[in-house]
Amino acid sequence: MEMDKINEYLQIAIDKTVFFLPRIIAAGLILWIGFKIVKKLVQWVGLALEKTGFSETLRPFLTSTTSVILKGAVLFIIASFIGADLTGLVAILAAAGFAIGMALQGSLGNFASGILILTLKPYKIGDWIQLDDKFGKVEEIGIFSTDVLTPGNKILIVPNSMVTESVVTNFSEKGKIRLELMVTMPYDESFPKVKQIIIDSLLTIPKVLKDPLPEIGIQNFDSHSVQLLVRPYVKPSDFWEVTFESHKAIKAAFHAHDIKVAYSEGVEMGRIGE
């Protein structure tokens, strides 16, 4: 009786081996050839992305994603060839994908925004940008966030979804930016005179661009003084240095030319200059 059982099991094993062994060998060949093809395809994708000008940050991610997807497809083909029932696995993967997607909604939004930023390139590493009230130099552009170095030497980690949902000012796009400084002068002072004094003082600052020349105009009139808008042009990297140097130079020039300022204590009537 026991020998009959042993022979029965042995026959089943032989039958299974005869049935599955060719498929396993074929599956091994498919796996080897499939992964070779995937490797070549991934290389072609990488070259195509490089030729089309995709970001260096985005290319490794896309090639890795392509590799994972294609290798997964090869494994699914092998499992189907062997005869495995994939219906349950596909249902589990779909449910898991849905659950993960719901849990990572914010991260997926940042991911999608990162793809857009790296593809459309509204700014690049080294550019000076302003996002809402945040100003600084782009240090790194990642899939989920952008690192911005502020003039105060702080790193701001800005979610990419915030970038795509807001207005981004790129100060480096044109190679130069225009400062907007507020200066006041008394009503009884000559505007042409003060304007020339300010221009002369700004041109003593080495990092103020001479072409185009600084722009100076009357922006507004308040109860005590005339408000002037002073707009010199500088390179983006010199933004804060020139801002401080400009204020310092204008104050020194006003002192040298005895330009008065109005104080808010009390109200005094006076004449208006040119």
Coordinates of C-alpha atoms in Angstrom, one line a residue, residues 80-249:
S80 CA 1.2 34.3 -17.2
F81 CA 3.4 32.0 -19.3
I82 CA 3.9 29.6 -16.4
G83 CA 0.2 29.6 -15.8
A84 CA -0.1 31.5 -12.6
D85 CA -3.5 33.0 -11.8
L86 CA -2.9 36.8 -11.7
T87 CA -6.5 37.9 -11.2
G88 CA -6.2 38.1 -7.4
L89 CA -2.8 39.8 -7.5
V90 CA -4.0 42.4 -9.9
A91 CA -7.0 43.2 -7.6
I92 CA -4.7 43.5 -4.6
L93 CA -2.3 45.8 -6.5
A94 CA -5.2 48.0 -7.6
A95 CA -6.6 48.3 -4.1
A96 CA -3.2 49.0 -2.7
G97 CA -2.5 51.6 -5.3
F98 CA -5.8 53.3 -4.6
A99 CA -5.1 53.3 -0.8
I100 CA -1.6 54.6 -1.3
G101 CA -2.8 57.3 -3.7
M102 CA -5.4 58.5 -1.2
A103 CA -2.9 58.6 1.7
L104 CA -0.3 60.5 -0.4
Q105 CA -2.5 63.0 -2.1
G106 CA -0.3 66.0 -1.0
S107 CA 2.9 64.2 -1.9
L108 CA 1.5 63.2 -5.3
G109 CA 0.5 66.8 -5.9
N110 CA 4.1 67.9 -5.1
F111 CA 5.4 65.1 -7.3
A112 CA 3.3 66.1 -10.3
S113 CA 4.3 69.8 -9.7
G114 CA 8.0 68.7 -9.6
I115 CA 7.6 67.0 -13.0
L116 CA 6.1 70.2 -14.4
I117 CA 8.9 72.4 -13.0
L118 CA 11.7 70.1 -14.2
T119 CA 10.0 69.9 -17.6
L120 CA 8.9 73.5 -18.2
K121 CA 11.9 75.0 -16.3
P122 CA 10.4 78.3 -14.9
Y123 CA 13.7 78.6 -13.1
K124 CA 16.9 76.7 -12.8
I125 CA 19.6 76.1 -10.1
G126 CA 21.3 79.4 -9.3
D127 CA 18.4 81.6 -10.3
W128 CA 17.1 84.3 -7.9
I129 CA 13.4 84.0 -7.4
Q130 CA 10.6 85.4 -5.3
L131 CA 7.6 83.3 -4.3
D132 CA 5.0 85.3 -2.4
D133 CA 7.2 87.0 0.2
K134 CA 10.0 84.4 0.0
F135 CA 13.1 85.6 -1.9
G136 CA 16.3 83.8 -2.5
K137 CA 18.6 81.7 -4.8
V138 CA 17.5 78.3 -6.0
E139 CA 19.9 75.7 -4.5
E140 CA 18.2 72.5 -5.6
I141 CA 15.1 71.4 -7.6
G142 CA 13.8 68.1 -6.4
I143 CA 10.8 65.9 -7.3
F144 CA 8.8 67.0 -4.3
S145 CA 10.3 70.4 -3.3
T146 CA 12.6 73.2 -4.2
D147 CA 15.4 74.4 -1.9
V148 CA 15.8 78.2 -1.8
L149 CA 18.8 79.9 -0.1
T150 CA 17.7 83.3 1.4
P151 CA 20.1 86.3 1.7
G152 CA 20.1 85.6 5.4
N153 CA 21.7 82.2 4.7
K154 CA 18.6 80.1 5.5
I155 CA 17.4 77.2 3.4
L156 CA 13.7 77.4 2.5
I157 CA 12.2 74.0 1.5
V158 CA 9.3 75.0 -0.7
P159 CA 6.8 72.3 -1.7
N160 CA 6.5 72.2 -5.5
S161 CA 2.7 72.4 -5.5
M162 CA 3.1 75.8 -3.9
V163 CA 5.3 76.9 -6.8
T164 CA 2.8 75.8 -9.5
E165 CA -0.1 77.4 -7.7
S166 CA 1.5 80.8 -7.1
V167 CA 3.1 83.6 -9.1
V168 CA 6.9 83.1 -9.3
T169 CA 9.1 86.1 -10.0
N170 CA 12.4 85.0 -11.7
F171 CA 14.9 87.8 -11.2
S172 CA 17.7 86.0 -13.1
E173 CA 15.7 85.4 -16.4
K174 CA 16.9 88.7 -18.0
G175 CA 20.3 88.8 -16.3
K176 CA 19.5 92.0 -14.4
I177 CA 16.9 93.3 -12.0
R178 CA 15.6 96.7 -11.0
L179 CA 15.7 97.7 -7.3
E180 CA 12.8 99.8 -6.0
L181 CA 13.9 102.1 -3.2
M182 CA 11.8 104.7 -1.4
V183 CA 13.3 108.1 -0.7
T184 CA 11.6 111.2 0.5
M185 CA 12.4 114.9 -0.1
P186 CA 10.9 118.1 1.4
Y187 CA 8.3 120.1 -0.7
D188 CA 10.5 123.2 -0.8
E189 CA 13.4 121.3 -2.4
S190 CA 14.1 121.2 -6.2
F191 CA 13.2 117.8 -7.6
P192 CA 15.7 118.1 -10.6
K193 CA 18.5 118.9 -8.1
V194 CA 17.6 116.0 -5.7
K195 CA 17.3 113.7 -8.7
Q196 CA 20.8 114.5 -9.9
I197 CA 22.2 114.2 -6.4
I198 CA 20.7 110.7 -6.1
I199 CA 21.9 109.6 -9.6
D200 CA 25.5 110.8 -8.9
S201 CA 25.5 109.0 -5.5
L202 CA 24.2 105.7 -7.1
L203 CA 26.8 105.8 -9.8
T204 CA 29.6 105.7 -7.2
I205 CA 28.5 102.2 -6.3
P206 CA 30.5 99.7 -8.4
K207 CA 27.8 97.1 -8.6
V208 CA 25.1 99.5 -9.9
L209 CA 24.8 99.0 -13.6
K210 CA 25.5 102.1 -15.8
D211 CA 23.4 100.8 -18.6
P212 CA 20.5 101.4 -18.3
L213 CA 20.9 104.4 -15.9
P214 CA 19.0 104.4 -12.6
E215 CA 15.4 105.7 -12.9
I216 CA 14.1 108.2 -10.4
G217 CA 10.6 109.7 -10.3
I218 CA 8.0 111.1 -8.0
Q219 CA 5.7 108.3 -6.8
N220 CA 3.4 110.1 -4.4
F221 CA 2.8 113.2 -2.2
D222 CA 2.1 112.8 1.5
S223 CA 1.4 115.3 4.2
H224 CA 5.0 116.0 5.0
S225 CA 7.2 115.2 2.0
V226 CA 7.5 114.1 -1.6
Q227 CA 8.0 110.4 -2.0
L228 CA 10.5 109.4 -4.7
L229 CA 11.0 106.0 -6.3
V230 CA 14.6 105.2 -7.0
R231 CA 15.2 102.3 -9.3
P232 CA 18.8 101.3 -10.1
Y233 CA 19.6 98.2 -12.1
V234 CA 21.8 95.4 -10.7
K235 CA 22.7 91.8 -11.2
P236 CA 20.4 89.4 -9.2
S237 CA 23.2 88.2 -7.0
D238 CA 23.9 91.8 -5.9
F239 CA 20.3 92.6 -4.8
W240 CA 20.8 93.0 -1.1
E241 CA 24.3 94.4 -1.2
V242 CA 23.4 97.2 -3.6
T243 CA 20.2 97.9 -1.6
F244 CA 22.2 98.6 1.5
E245 CA 24.9 100.5 -0.3
S246 CA 22.3 102.6 -2.2
H247 CA 20.6 103.7 1.1
K248 CA 24.0 104.5 2.6
A249 CA 25.2 106.5 -0.5

